[in-house]
Amino acid sequence: MSLRSRFSIAVTAGAFAVTALATPAVAGDEWDDDPRSDWGHHQNQNHNPRLYKGVVTASALALRSAPNRGGQIIRWADKGEVVTIFCKTNGQNIDGNRHWYLLTDGTWAWGSARYIKDIGPSPRWC
């Protein structure tokens, strides 16, 4: 079995394990202010410390079934969309950035961190 196949299997298995452990984002979750973000003032109500936030910077970002451009497109995220992030992993290098975020916005999908700006702290590793 090739290293690529092992990585793909490990990432897929990890995503399923993460899915079983995660709690979904709840509509209305709000997060602390962060001086790095442009998102104004938010109250820290219903904060889930296991989830992170980011904003899509690409005009349209393909969210995929695996942390690479070969993964099936699950859905598209528009520029300015705030997404909920569970964790990050290394995947295919996209314009100099190997990090991919596992998003929990109703579907579990991977988005390239190259096109998602963190709001608050950087997500933990998967």
PDB file of C-alpha atoms in Angstrom:
ATOM      1  CA  MET A   1       0.000   0.000   0.000  1.00  0.00           C
ATOM      2  CA  SER A   2       1.449   3.379  -0.957  1.00  0.00           C
ATOM      3  CA  LEU A   3       2.089   6.177   1.501  1.00  0.00           C
ATOM      4  CA  ARG A   4      -0.596   8.256  -0.254  1.00  0.00           C
ATOM      5  CA  SER A   5      -3.154   5.447   0.201  1.00  0.00           C
ATOM      6  CA  ARG A   6      -2.239   5.076   3.872  1.00  0.00           C
ATOM      7  CA  PHE A   7      -2.553   8.847   4.389  1.00  0.00           C
ATOM      8  CA  SER A   8      -5.931   8.906   2.647  1.00  0.00           C
ATOM      9  CA  ILE A   9      -7.209   6.007   4.766  1.00  0.00           C
ATOM     10  CA  ALA A  10      -5.857   7.572   7.968  1.00  0.00           C
ATOM     11  CA  VAL A  11      -7.413  10.960   7.201  1.00  0.00           C
ATOM     12  CA  THR A  12     -10.751   9.378   6.260  1.00  0.00           C
ATOM     13  CA  ALA A  13     -10.752   7.263   9.427  1.00  0.00           C
ATOM     14  CA  GLY A  14      -9.800  10.332  11.451  1.00  0.00           C
ATOM     15  CA  ALA A  15     -12.652  12.327   9.955  1.00  0.00           C
ATOM     16  CA  PHE A  16     -15.131   9.606  10.909  1.00  0.00           C
ATOM     17  CA  ALA A  17     -13.697   9.465  14.433  1.00  0.00           C
ATOM     18  CA  VAL A  18     -13.885  13.257  14.701  1.00  0.00           C
ATOM     19  CA  THR A  19     -17.487  13.161  13.496  1.00  0.00           C
ATOM     20  CA  ALA A  20     -18.406  10.785  16.290  1.00  0.00           C
ATOM     21  CA  LEU A  21     -16.805  13.032  18.931  1.00  0.00           C
ATOM     22  CA  ALA A  22     -17.885  16.458  17.720  1.00  0.00           C
ATOM     23  CA  THR A  23     -20.851  18.477  18.732  1.00  0.00           C
ATOM     24  CA  PRO A  24     -22.482  20.461  15.935  1.00  0.00           C
ATOM     25  CA  ALA A  25     -22.455  24.226  15.890  1.00  0.00           C
ATOM     26  CA  VAL A  26     -25.634  25.776  17.201  1.00  0.00           C
ATOM     27  CA  ALA A  27     -27.224  28.674  15.370  1.00  0.00           C
ATOM     28  CA  GLY A  28     -26.604  31.832  17.338  1.00  0.00           C
ATOM     29  CA  ASP A  29     -23.220  30.772  18.746  1.00  0.00           C
ATOM     30  CA  GLU A  30     -21.207  33.930  19.222  1.00  0.00           C
ATOM     31  CA  TRP A  31     -17.509  34.339  19.895  1.00  0.00           C
ATOM     32  CA  ASP A  32     -15.122  36.679  21.708  1.00  0.00           C
ATOM     33  CA  ASP A  33     -13.770  39.776  20.033  1.00  0.00           C
ATOM     34  CA  ASP A  34     -10.392  39.268  18.443  1.00  0.00           C
ATOM     35  CA  PRO A  35      -8.197  42.200  17.417  1.00  0.00           C
ATOM     36  CA  ARG A  36      -7.206  40.302  14.243  1.00  0.00           C
ATOM     37  CA  SER A  37     -10.773  40.040  12.964  1.00  0.00           C
ATOM     38  CA  ASP A  38     -12.965  42.626  11.289  1.00  0.00           C
ATOM     39  CA  TRP A  39     -16.172  41.172  12.658  1.00  0.00           C
ATOM     40  CA  GLY A  40     -17.125  43.777  15.249  1.00  0.00           C
ATOM     41  CA  HIS A  41     -18.264  43.121  18.766  1.00  0.00           C
ATOM     42  CA  HIS A  42     -19.666  39.736  19.752  1.00  0.00           C
ATOM     43  CA  GLN A  43     -20.661  38.422  23.132  1.00  0.00           C
ATOM     44  CA  ASN A  44     -19.181  35.139  24.328  1.00  0.00           C
ATOM     45  CA  GLN A  45     -22.448  33.273  24.846  1.00  0.00           C
ATOM     46  CA  ASN A  46     -22.810  29.528  24.272  1.00  0.00           C
ATOM     47  CA  HIS A  47     -19.088  29.319  23.431  1.00  0.00           C
ATOM     48  CA  ASN A  48     -17.998  25.784  22.596  1.00  0.00           C
ATOM     49  CA  PRO A  49     -14.225  25.583  23.220  1.00  0.00           C
ATOM     50  CA  ARG A  50     -13.978  22.591  20.856  1.00  0.00           C
ATOM     51  CA  LEU A  51     -15.022  24.678  17.833  1.00  0.00           C
ATOM     52  CA  TYR A  52     -13.338  27.581  16.062  1.00  0.00           C
ATOM     53  CA  LYS A  53     -14.495  30.176  13.533  1.00  0.00           C
ATOM     54  CA  GLY A  54     -13.108  31.393  10.231  1.00  0.00           C
ATOM     55  CA  VAL A  55     -14.220  33.529   7.304  1.00  0.00           C
ATOM     56  CA  VAL A  56     -13.944  32.483   3.656  1.00  0.00           C
ATOM     57  CA  THR A  57     -11.662  34.788   1.657  1.00  0.00           C
ATOM     58  CA  ALA A  58     -12.017  33.166  -1.803  1.00  0.00           C
ATOM     59  CA  SER A  59     -14.824  34.271  -4.114  1.00  0.00           C
ATOM     60  CA  ALA A  60     -16.146  30.683  -3.919  1.00  0.00           C
ATOM     61  CA  LEU A  61     -14.460  27.891  -1.966  1.00  0.00           C
ATOM     62  CA  ALA A  62     -15.036  24.203  -2.740  1.00  0.00           C
ATOM     63  CA  LEU A  63     -15.509  22.216   0.473  1.00  0.00           C
ATOM     64  CA  ARG A  64     -14.391  18.648  -0.078  1.00  0.00           C
ATOM     65  CA  SER A  65     -14.619  15.089   1.253  1.00  0.00           C
ATOM     66  CA  ALA A  66     -10.824  14.923   1.744  1.00  0.00           C
ATOM     67  CA  PRO A  67      -8.069  17.492   2.412  1.00  0.00           C
ATOM     68  CA  ASN A  68      -7.022  17.712  -1.240  1.00  0.00           C
ATOM     69  CA  ARG A  69      -8.321  18.969  -4.581  1.00  0.00           C
ATOM     70  CA  GLY A  70      -9.160  15.400  -5.586  1.00  0.00           C
ATOM     71  CA  GLY A  71     -11.798  15.068  -2.851  1.00  0.00           C
ATOM     72  CA  GLN A  72     -15.445  15.140  -3.890  1.00  0.00           C
ATOM     73  CA  ILE A  73     -17.023  18.590  -3.587  1.00  0.00           C
ATOM     74  CA  ILE A  74     -19.574  18.488  -0.754  1.00  0.00           C
ATOM     75  CA  ARG A  75     -20.701  22.109  -1.118  1.00  0.00           C
ATOM     76  CA  TRP A  76     -19.476  25.610  -1.944  1.00  0.00           C
ATOM     77  CA  ALA A  77     -18.815  28.427   0.538  1.00  0.00           C
ATOM     78  CA  ASP A  78     -19.096  32.039  -0.602  1.00  0.00           C
ATOM     79  CA  LYS A  79     -16.695  34.888   0.142  1.00  0.00           C
ATOM     80  CA  GLY A  80     -17.432  36.375   3.554  1.00  0.00           C
ATOM     81  CA  GLU A  81     -19.205  33.260   4.857  1.00  0.00           C
ATOM     82  CA  VAL A  82     -18.339  32.514   8.483  1.00  0.00           C
ATOM     83  CA  VAL A  83     -17.604  28.808   8.924  1.00  0.00           C
ATOM     84  CA  THR A  84     -17.263  26.634  12.013  1.00  0.00           C
ATOM     85  CA  ILE A  85     -13.998  24.702  12.237  1.00  0.00           C
ATOM     86  CA  PHE A  86     -13.459  21.550  14.274  1.00  0.00           C
ATOM     87  CA  CYS A  87      -9.732  20.986  13.648  1.00  0.00           C
ATOM     88  CA  LYS A  88      -6.911  21.242  11.099  1.00  0.00           C
ATOM     89  CA  THR A  89      -4.632  18.755   9.364  1.00  0.00           C
ATOM     90  CA  ASN A  90      -1.944  18.764   6.702  1.00  0.00           C
ATOM     91  CA  GLY A  91      -3.111  17.946   3.205  1.00  0.00           C
ATOM     92  CA  GLN A  92      -2.430  19.009  -0.354  1.00  0.00           C
ATOM     93  CA  ASN A  93      -0.367  22.189  -0.630  1.00  0.00           C
ATOM     94  CA  ILE A  94      -2.560  25.014  -1.948  1.00  0.00           C
ATOM     95  CA  ASP A  95      -0.580  28.115  -2.932  1.00  0.00           C
ATOM     96  CA  GLY A  96       2.039  27.479  -0.236  1.00  0.00           C
ATOM     97  CA  ASN A  97      -0.358  26.385   2.536  1.00  0.00           C
ATOM     98  CA  ARG A  98      -0.694  22.677   3.454  1.00  0.00           C
ATOM     99  CA  HIS A  99      -3.287  23.198   6.223  1.00  0.00           C
ATOM    100  CA  TRP A 100      -6.880  22.114   5.710  1.00  0.00           C
ATOM    101  CA  TYR A 101      -9.769  22.749   8.102  1.00  0.00           C
ATOM    102  CA  LEU A 102     -12.490  20.229   8.927  1.00  0.00           C
ATOM    103  CA  LEU A 103     -15.708  22.264   8.903  1.00  0.00           C
ATOM    104  CA  THR A 104     -18.861  21.408  10.850  1.00  0.00           C
ATOM    105  CA  ASP A 105     -21.472  23.616   9.196  1.00  0.00           C
ATOM    106  CA  GLY A 106     -24.222  21.021   8.778  1.00  0.00           C
ATOM    107  CA  THR A 107     -21.918  18.814   6.726  1.00  0.00           C
ATOM    108  CA  TRP A 108     -18.448  17.578   7.525  1.00  0.00           C
ATOM    109  CA  ALA A 109     -16.211  18.887   4.772  1.00  0.00           C
ATOM    110  CA  TRP A 110     -12.599  19.990   4.320  1.00  0.00           C
ATOM    111  CA  GLY A 111     -11.679  23.528   3.247  1.00  0.00           C
ATOM    112  CA  SER A 112      -8.201  24.781   2.396  1.00  0.00           C
ATOM    113  CA  ALA A 113      -6.908  27.058   5.162  1.00  0.00           C
ATOM    114  CA  ARG A 114      -5.314  29.121   2.379  1.00  0.00           C
ATOM    115  CA  TYR A 115      -8.774  30.588   1.780  1.00  0.00           C
ATOM    116  CA  ILE A 116     -10.153  30.679   5.346  1.00  0.00           C
ATOM    117  CA  LYS A 117      -9.030  33.476   7.707  1.00  0.00           C
ATOM    118  CA  ASP A 118      -9.129  32.513  11.386  1.00  0.00           C
ATOM    119  CA  ILE A 119     -11.429  34.504  13.648  1.00  0.00           C
ATOM    120  CA  GLY A 120      -9.804  34.156  17.036  1.00  0.00           C
ATOM    121  CA  PRO A 121      -7.323  31.388  17.845  1.00  0.00           C
ATOM    122  CA  SER A 122      -5.976  29.019  15.234  1.00  0.00           C
ATOM    123  CA  PRO A 123      -7.789  25.647  15.274  1.00  0.00           C
ATOM    124  CA  ARG A 124      -6.204  22.689  17.056  1.00  0.00           C
ATOM    125  CA  TRP A 125      -4.736  19.739  15.161  1.00  0.00           C
ATOM    126  CA  CYS A 126      -7.014  16.794  14.367  1.00  0.00           C
TER     127      CYS A 126
END
